[in-house]
């Protein structure tokens, strides 16, 4: 059996990302390939010297400042710190149970390059692995992979609308080396076309490659509340979004369940929501969406699982369009692809009407089936070209 090396963000304490890694593995198994997640320990003196320029990368600095700021703020609230530790522990248990297998640890860049030769192909994806913050890593952009090894990107995201001028040449270099190129957003397709003139496929995020029945087979339903509720899952800090949910609560008389302080510590979330759930792993998160009467979110994967499970939902912009770090393009692409532009939060005072408006899920499901076939066809070609031992396409 052919061996695939997988470059994914396996160590992220984010519900959507962890479900996405699991879905990526499930897709590869469906393609009948053996695989392992590549473990890379880049932290050595040589790496630090070579990458000192990252200290001048505003995207990298901003990400690190946010992480440090969250830790400092949480320490001021011991109960939140304890609850957050509980959540991280739950995610780690999930990771141990569902994510893997893993390679041996490649320590240092030279060993990583040598290790790449053991694979028949190496794939990166999905998630926001090509953000400007991480361009110097030489890992998710597959720069470490020798020319002789097949390189594939599976619905990988830049996470931004445009590439900084200072990174254009490096971005062009790594994109042009990838033999089979797919991106997650239409904006990513445009970036690739503008930089290297290639037509990258817009592939589905791995979580969308399975319908609700298939997700139920992977993770059976488990009731998360004895009474109806609104799930408010916000990763951003916008207070107006919380106010909109409270407006919805008044109109519906439903309680509000939250999973606060995921990406950042948000002061207003200390008393937002009727139930604050920390003792939640990625499967519990999935079940919170399954059981919700309504979902209000600024999360890409919060939107994805709402769509898959036919939930009435409204999705908010986490970032201002004027922000350089804005990652709204993934929400734009998701809604545009599936004809769900009207699920984007519009104006204050209108969330109830927007939330209860019917969704044509028959159209959405039909569109997803078509996009799944296109994505599987892309992966089939990428993984089986010039492989005489292949024994038939994936059954849809």
XYZ file of N, CA and C in Angstrom, residues 98-305:
624
model
N -8.551 9.821 18.570
C -9.019 9.867 17.188
C -8.001 10.337 16.153
N -6.926 10.972 16.577
C -5.989 11.550 15.613
C -4.727 10.698 15.533
N -4.267 10.420 14.329
C -3.083 9.597 14.110
C -3.373 8.550 13.037
N -2.402 7.674 12.751
C -1.098 7.509 13.395
C -0.116 8.619 13.019
N 0.997 8.651 13.777
C 2.010 9.671 13.603
C 3.323 9.054 13.122
N 4.137 9.878 12.492
C 5.494 9.472 12.123
C 6.399 9.548 13.348
N 7.619 9.103 13.189
C 8.633 9.419 14.193
C 8.845 10.933 14.156
N 9.407 11.473 15.216
C 9.630 12.921 15.267
C 10.892 13.265 14.469
N 10.735 14.124 13.474
C 11.879 14.609 12.706
C 12.409 15.856 13.400
N 13.579 15.744 13.989
C 14.156 16.855 14.736
C 15.096 17.649 13.846
N 14.704 18.882 13.577
C 15.515 19.745 12.727
C 15.138 19.592 11.260
N 15.383 20.662 10.514
C 14.936 20.719 9.125
C 15.618 19.681 8.241
N 16.901 19.428 8.436
C 17.617 18.462 7.596
C 17.043 17.059 7.735
N 16.696 16.677 8.952
C 16.090 15.360 9.160
C 14.691 15.297 8.561
N 13.987 16.419 8.576
C 12.668 16.466 7.958
C 12.775 16.215 6.453
N 13.747 16.856 5.820
C 13.965 16.682 4.378
C 14.298 15.223 4.065
N 15.172 14.628 4.870
C 15.538 13.221 4.653
C 14.327 12.308 4.848
N 13.540 12.593 5.856
C 12.383 11.757 6.150
C 11.332 11.783 5.068
N 11.275 12.875 4.314
C 10.261 12.999 3.271
C 10.396 11.920 2.204
N 11.603 11.387 2.035
C 11.844 10.410 0.972
C 11.157 9.072 1.219
N 10.656 8.833 2.429
C 10.001 7.551 2.735
C 8.567 7.500 2.213
N 8.036 8.666 1.782
C 6.634 8.727 1.366
C 6.507 8.713 -0.155
N 5.399 8.151 -0.625
C 5.098 8.191 -2.047
C 4.485 9.527 -2.446
N 3.855 10.190 -1.485
C 3.286 11.520 -1.706
C 3.157 12.203 -0.356
N 3.149 13.537 -0.373
C 2.953 14.313 0.848
C 1.854 15.330 0.589
N 0.908 15.385 1.524
C -0.267 16.242 1.368
C -0.333 17.253 2.505
N -0.694 18.474 2.180
C -0.961 19.498 3.183
C -2.441 19.834 3.130
N -3.033 20.026 4.272
C -4.433 20.438 4.277
C -5.152 19.912 5.507
N -6.256 20.468 5.763
C -6.809 21.671 5.171
C -6.506 22.803 6.147
N -7.482 23.657 6.421
C -7.343 24.708 7.425
C -6.473 25.850 6.911
N -6.257 26.843 7.789
C -5.521 28.059 7.414
C -4.025 27.848 7.631
N -3.435 27.047 6.755
C -2.037 26.667 6.923
C -1.088 27.501 6.078
N -1.628 28.368 5.228
C -0.787 29.221 4.395
C -0.950 30.688 4.764
N -1.243 30.973 6.022
C -1.384 32.368 6.436
C -0.018 33.068 6.383
N -0.009 34.373 6.218
C 1.260 35.113 6.188
C 2.097 34.930 7.453
N 1.461 34.556 8.571
C 2.206 34.389 9.824
C 3.171 33.217 9.790
N 2.889 32.194 8.979
C 3.690 30.976 9.037
C 4.545 30.698 7.831
N 4.781 31.696 6.996
C 5.453 31.432 5.721
C 6.893 30.946 5.890
N 7.536 31.293 7.008
C 8.940 30.916 7.198
C 9.120 29.488 7.708
N 8.052 28.796 8.015
C 8.184 27.470 8.625
C 8.742 26.427 7.662
N 8.509 26.593 6.366
C 8.937 25.648 5.332
C 8.302 24.270 5.507
N 7.222 24.209 6.263
C 6.571 22.927 6.537
C 5.234 22.811 5.812
N 4.265 23.630 6.207
C 2.947 23.534 5.588
C 2.953 23.948 4.123
N 3.954 24.701 3.701
C 4.058 25.052 2.281
C 4.850 24.009 1.481
N 5.242 22.915 2.139
C 5.896 21.758 1.506
C 7.235 22.082 0.854
N 7.862 23.158 1.279
C 9.183 23.492 0.745
C 10.203 22.405 1.084
N 9.999 21.696 2.178
C 10.946 20.650 2.598
C 10.877 19.398 1.713
N 9.827 19.246 0.915
C 9.622 18.011 0.158
C 10.474 18.020 -1.114
N 11.292 16.976 -1.353
C 12.120 16.927 -2.567
C 11.277 16.963 -3.836
N 11.879 17.407 -4.922
C 11.173 17.505 -6.201
C 10.615 16.159 -6.650
N 11.283 15.066 -6.279
C 10.888 13.742 -6.764
C 9.640 13.189 -6.067
N 9.199 13.800 -4.974
C 8.041 13.328 -4.217
C 6.803 14.141 -4.611
N 5.713 13.440 -4.892
C 4.476 14.101 -5.274
C 3.957 14.976 -4.135
N 3.560 16.195 -4.482
C 3.071 17.166 -3.492
C 1.631 17.552 -3.810
N 0.776 17.511 -2.778
C -0.658 17.737 -2.957
C -1.151 18.697 -1.884
N -1.987 19.645 -2.275
C -2.679 20.460 -1.269
C -4.166 20.127 -1.325
N -4.747 19.879 -0.161
C -6.155 19.501 -0.058
C -6.912 20.613 0.658
N -7.574 21.460 -0.122
C -8.421 22.530 0.421
C -7.681 23.396 1.431
N -6.451 23.731 1.123
C -5.650 24.549 2.039
C -6.023 26.023 1.885
N -5.964 26.746 2.989
C -6.436 28.131 3.007
C -5.309 29.110 3.303
N -5.325 30.247 2.587
C -4.430 31.354 2.911
C -4.954 32.133 4.109
N -6.260 32.092 4.317
C -6.869 32.783 5.452
C -6.980 34.289 5.300
N -6.489 34.845 4.191
C -6.520 36.299 3.979
C -6.960 36.579 2.544
N -7.286 37.833 2.280
C -7.725 38.219 0.942
C -6.566 38.419 -0.025
N -5.389 38.762 0.495
C -4.252 39.017 -0.387
C -2.950 38.699 0.345
N -1.911 38.435 -0.431
C -0.591 38.113 0.106
C 0.216 39.398 0.262
N 0.872 39.603 1.420
C 1.710 40.799 1.584
C 2.769 40.883 0.488
N 3.065 42.085 0.047
C 4.019 42.296 -1.030
C 5.360 41.629 -0.735
N 5.783 41.669 0.525
C 7.098 41.118 0.900
C 7.146 39.593 0.809
N 5.988 38.936 0.696
C 5.948 37.473 0.678
C 5.576 36.896 -0.683
N 5.389 37.748 -1.661
C 4.892 37.276 -2.950
C 5.845 36.289 -3.624
N 7.129 36.588 -3.646
C 8.074 35.710 -4.351
C 8.160 34.339 -3.690
N 8.212 34.310 -2.364
C 8.253 33.029 -1.650
C 6.970 32.243 -1.884
N 5.841 32.931 -1.864
C 4.557 32.275 -2.080
C 4.473 31.686 -3.490
N 4.940 32.439 -4.480
C 4.963 31.937 -5.854
C 5.834 30.689 -5.958
N 6.963 30.698 -5.246
C 7.894 29.565 -5.307
C 7.252 28.296 -4.769
N 6.651 28.376 -3.570
C 6.136 27.133 -2.998
C 4.869 26.657 -3.701
N 4.044 27.602 -4.167
C 2.838 27.180 -4.883
C 3.184 26.444 -6.172
N 4.169 26.932 -6.881
C 4.511 26.349 -8.181
C 5.125 24.958 -8.046
N 5.602 24.605 -6.851
C 6.192 23.275 -6.639
C 5.136 22.209 -6.361
N 3.928 22.630 -6.013
C 2.894 21.671 -5.638
C 2.258 21.101 -6.896
N 2.318 19.774 -7.036
C 1.865 19.120 -8.263
C 0.351 19.189 -8.435
N -0.368 18.982 -7.341
C -1.837 19.001 -7.393
C -2.315 20.025 -6.376
N -2.898 21.092 -6.895
C -3.139 22.286 -6.087
C -4.631 22.543 -5.939
N -5.113 22.438 -4.697
C -6.494 22.833 -4.416
C -6.504 23.745 -3.203
N -7.459 24.645 -3.173
C -7.596 25.614 -2.089
C -9.025 25.527 -1.556
N -9.257 26.141 -0.389
C -10.574 26.032 0.242
C -11.520 27.158 -0.168
N -10.962 28.305 -0.542
C -11.802 29.467 -0.837
C -11.614 29.957 -2.263
N -12.658 30.580 -2.774
C -12.562 31.178 -4.102
C -11.507 32.281 -4.126
N -11.349 32.988 -3.001
C -10.320 34.019 -2.931
C -8.932 33.397 -3.051
N -8.761 32.196 -2.477
C -7.498 31.483 -2.615
C -7.227 31.102 -4.054
N -8.271 30.699 -4.765
C -8.136 30.379 -6.183
C -7.657 31.599 -6.970
N -8.200 32.755 -6.622
C -7.809 33.995 -7.296
C -6.354 34.353 -6.981
N -5.942 34.149 -5.724
C -4.548 34.423 -5.345
C -3.600 33.566 -6.169
N -3.901 32.270 -6.278
C -3.043 31.354 -7.043
C -2.984 31.773 -8.506
N -4.138 32.097 -9.071
C -4.183 32.483 -10.486
C -3.356 33.744 -10.728
N -3.483 34.713 -9.844
C -2.762 35.972 -10.016
C -1.253 35.793 -9.839
N -0.839 34.891 -8.947
C 0.587 34.745 -8.647
C 1.317 33.846 -9.637
N 0.714 32.688 -9.979
C 1.455 31.725 -10.809
C 0.698 31.309 -12.062
N -0.497 31.867 -12.280
C -1.224 31.588 -13.503
C -1.856 30.214 -13.590
N -1.924 29.485 -12.492
C -2.534 28.154 -12.492
C -3.966 28.218 -11.962
N -4.783 27.273 -12.419
C -6.174 27.205 -11.981
C -6.308 26.177 -10.855
N -6.139 26.649 -9.634
C -6.294 25.761 -8.484
C -7.761 25.396 -8.324
N -8.017 24.169 -7.952
C -9.393 23.756 -7.706
C -9.859 24.299 -6.360
N -11.118 24.737 -6.279
C -11.721 25.081 -4.992
C -12.363 23.805 -4.460
N -11.691 23.173 -3.502
C -12.145 21.900 -2.941
C -12.929 22.143 -1.658
N -13.767 21.202 -1.318
C -14.504 21.296 -0.063
C -13.582 21.100 1.120
N -13.851 21.821 2.203
C -13.196 21.523 3.464
C -13.501 20.074 3.814
N -12.533 19.327 4.350
C -12.764 17.902 4.651
C -14.014 17.629 5.478
N -14.381 18.544 6.378
C -15.574 18.319 7.197
C -16.840 18.262 6.352
N -16.824 18.907 5.187
C -17.986 18.912 4.308
C -18.030 17.707 3.372
N -17.010 16.870 3.412
C -16.959 15.700 2.547
C -17.876 14.581 3.028
N -18.465 14.750 4.200
C -19.370 13.748 4.758
C -20.687 14.418 5.137
N -21.800 13.752 4.847
C -23.094 14.318 5.209
C -23.422 14.014 6.673
N -24.571 14.481 7.132
C -24.906 14.346 8.554
C -25.034 12.885 8.969
N -25.549 12.037 8.070
C -25.672 10.611 8.388
C -24.297 9.979 8.587
N -23.362 10.335 7.718
C -21.993 9.793 7.838
C -21.315 10.294 9.107
N -21.543 11.573 9.447
C -20.988 12.082 10.707
C -21.621 11.355 11.895
N -22.893 11.014 11.791
C -23.549 10.293 12.871
C -22.947 8.900 13.044
N -22.552 8.287 11.940
C -21.901 6.977 12.008
C -20.528 7.081 12.668
N -19.847 8.201 12.418
C -18.522 8.397 13.018
C -18.633 8.759 14.493
N -19.577 9.659 14.806
C -19.770 10.126 16.181
C -21.270 10.160 16.492
N -21.788 9.118 17.142
C -23.229 9.073 17.443
C -23.684 10.270 18.272
N -24.963 10.582 18.132
C -25.557 11.725 18.828
C -25.592 11.488 20.329
N -25.363 12.548 21.075
C -25.448 12.506 22.530
C -26.094 13.805 22.989
N -27.233 13.703 23.648
C -27.994 14.877 24.048
C -27.196 15.715 25.040
N -27.096 17.018 24.761
C -26.272 17.914 25.567
C -27.080 18.816 26.493
N -28.415 18.814 26.331
C -29.261 19.653 27.180
C -30.669 19.068 27.216
N -31.324 19.206 28.356
C -32.693 18.696 28.509
C -33.752 19.677 28.037
N -33.345 20.876 27.654
C -34.310 21.868 27.185
C -33.768 22.584 25.952
N -34.659 23.164 25.153
C -34.221 23.833 23.916
C -33.254 24.979 24.213
N -32.366 25.254 23.253
C -31.355 26.300 23.473
C -30.860 26.888 22.174
N -30.297 28.090 22.322
C -29.523 28.745 21.267
C -28.055 28.477 21.566
N -27.308 27.980 20.591
C -25.861 27.855 20.755
C -25.211 29.117 20.193
N -24.516 29.856 21.056
C -23.766 31.045 20.638
C -22.283 30.698 20.699
N -21.705 30.435 19.546
C -20.299 30.025 19.495
C -19.501 31.113 18.783
N -18.866 31.957 19.598
C -18.101 33.090 19.073
C -16.621 32.947 19.423
N -15.787 33.108 18.410
C -14.333 33.141 18.611
C -13.829 34.576 18.661
N -14.576 35.498 18.085
C -14.203 36.907 18.080
C -14.690 37.633 19.321
N -14.466 38.937 19.351
C -14.708 39.731 20.563
C -15.814 40.765 20.409
N -16.510 40.788 19.289
C -17.471 41.849 18.997
C -18.668 41.803 19.945
N -18.873 42.852 20.713
C -19.965 42.898 21.692
C -21.332 42.968 21.023
N -21.396 43.564 19.827
C -22.671 43.661 19.109
C -23.235 42.281 18.789
N -22.341 41.326 18.532
C -22.796 39.975 18.226
C -23.464 39.343 19.447
N -22.918 39.585 20.628
C -23.535 39.081 21.862
C -24.904 39.746 22.085
N -24.966 41.037 21.810
C -26.231 41.763 21.978
C -27.304 41.210 21.044
N -26.905 40.833 19.845
C -27.858 40.261 18.895
C -28.415 38.942 19.416
N -27.567 38.139 20.037
C -28.021 36.865 20.598
C -29.002 37.103 21.750
N -28.719 38.102 22.561
C -29.632 38.416 23.661
C -30.982 38.886 23.114
N -30.952 39.593 22.012
C -32.185 39.996 21.335
C -32.954 38.759 20.874
N -32.240 37.784 20.322
C -32.865 36.539 19.884
C -33.443 35.770 21.064
N -32.721 35.783 22.169
C -33.194 35.120 23.392
C -34.531 35.713 23.850
N -34.650 37.038 23.824
C -35.894 37.697 24.237
C -37.064 37.293 23.342
N -36.785 37.161 22.040
C -37.847 36.830 21.096
C -38.274 35.365 21.189
N -37.368 34.486 21.612
C -37.643 33.047 21.573
C -37.851 32.416 22.954
N -37.409 33.125 24.013
C -37.453 32.573 25.375
C -36.619 31.292 25.513
N -35.611 31.159 24.680
C -34.705 30.016 24.772
C -33.459 30.400 25.562
N -32.909 29.435 26.286
C -31.655 29.702 26.985
C -30.508 29.736 25.983
N -29.407 30.355 26.395
C -28.230 30.498 25.542
C -27.077 29.689 26.136
N -26.507 28.800 25.327
C -25.328 28.028 25.717
C -24.122 28.577 24.969
N -23.016 28.784 25.673
C -21.787 29.299 25.062
C -20.608 28.382 25.380
N -19.556 28.518 24.586
C -18.251 27.876 24.843
C -17.222 29.006 24.813
N -17.113 29.781 25.882
C -16.360 31.049 25.834
C -14.850 30.900 25.908
N -14.173 31.999 25.545
C -12.722 32.159 25.710
C -11.926 31.095 24.943
N -12.339 30.806 23.709
C -11.617 29.818 22.913
C -10.332 30.408 22.335
N -10.465 31.403 21.473
C -9.286 32.013 20.843
C -8.717 33.155 21.676
N -9.566 33.813 22.431
C -9.149 34.979 23.187
C -9.990 35.055 24.461
N -9.468 35.723 25.473
C -10.271 35.988 26.662
C -11.127 37.215 26.379
N -12.448 37.069 26.551
C -13.386 38.155 26.256
C -14.091 38.532 27.552
N -13.816 39.736 28.029
C -14.338 40.186 29.327
C -15.857 40.071 29.391
N -16.525 40.474 28.322
C -17.990 40.461 28.339
C -18.568 39.052 28.389
N -17.759 38.042 28.044
C -18.246 36.664 28.074
C -18.297 36.089 29.486
N -17.770 36.832 30.465
C -17.822 36.347 31.845
C -19.258 36.155 32.318
N -20.177 36.999 31.816
C -21.570 36.861 32.217
C -22.511 36.748 31.013
N -21.971 36.283 29.897
C -22.787 36.104 28.691
C -23.200 34.641 28.582
N -24.492 34.418 28.418
C -25.007 33.066 28.262
C -25.568 32.513 29.556
N -26.546 31.626 29.425
C -27.150 30.985 30.601
C -26.323 29.795 31.070
N -25.647 29.143 30.144
C -24.750 28.034 30.474
C -23.442 28.227 29.720
N -22.340 28.229 30.444
C -21.022 28.312 29.823
C -20.376 26.929 29.903
N -20.165 26.319 28.757
C -19.654 24.957 28.693
C -18.143 24.950 28.410
N -17.400 24.436 29.351
C -15.961 24.238 29.163
C -15.622 22.750 29.034
N -16.412 21.916 29.697
C -16.148 20.482 29.721
C -16.654 19.847 28.419
N -16.066 20.311 27.314
C -16.550 19.975 25.977
C -15.367 19.605 25.089
N -15.433 18.444 24.465
C -14.422 18.083 23.471
C -15.016 18.288 22.077
N -14.257 18.030 21.008
C -14.796 18.285 19.666
C -16.074 17.507 19.347
N -16.216 16.292 19.872
C -17.439 15.525 19.632
C -18.614 16.165 20.366
N -18.382 16.634 21.590
C -19.419 17.349 22.330
C -19.831 18.619 21.593
N -18.856 19.321 21.025
C -19.144 20.526 20.238
C -20.071 20.186 19.070
N -19.767 19.100 18.375
C -20.616 18.643 17.281
C -22.036 18.372 17.783
N -22.140 17.735 18.950
C -23.458 17.418 19.502
C -24.200 18.649 20.014
N -23.467 19.658 20.456
C -24.119 20.921 20.827
C -24.801 21.551 19.617
N -24.161 21.464 18.465
C -24.777 21.987 17.245
C -25.971 21.126 16.845
N -25.809 19.804 16.910
C -26.910 18.905 16.551
C -28.166 19.180 17.371
N -27.995 19.503 18.649
C -29.134 19.663 19.539
C -29.705 21.064 19.615
N -29.042 22.031 18.979
C -29.460 23.431 19.107
C -30.716 23.729 18.290
N -31.546 24.607 18.821
C -32.681 25.118 18.048
C -32.198 26.135 17.026
N -31.237 26.970 17.429
C -30.626 27.968 16.548
C -29.134 28.036 16.869
N -28.332 28.401 15.867
C -26.898 28.576 16.059
C -26.499 29.978 15.596
N -25.843 30.721 16.484
C -25.262 32.028 16.156
C -23.752 31.887 16.294
N -23.008 32.190 15.241
C -21.576 31.909 15.278
C -20.799 32.846 14.367
N -19.507 33.011 14.666
C -18.584 33.674 13.753
C -17.503 32.693 13.314
N -17.760 31.406 13.540
C -16.804 30.338 13.257
C -17.104 29.664 11.929
N -16.063 29.399 11.151
C -16.226 28.687 9.880
C -16.817 27.304 10.120
N -16.209 26.539 11.018
C -16.697 25.181 11.234
C -17.998 25.153 12.030
N -18.250 26.182 12.828
C -19.564 26.306 13.433
C -20.635 26.423 12.361
N -20.327 27.177 11.308
C -21.244 27.311 10.167
C -21.351 25.996 9.406
N -20.225 25.337 9.180
C -20.209 24.085 8.424
C -21.130 23.046 9.058
N -20.975 22.815 10.354
C -21.768 21.766 10.993
C -23.228 22.174 11.173
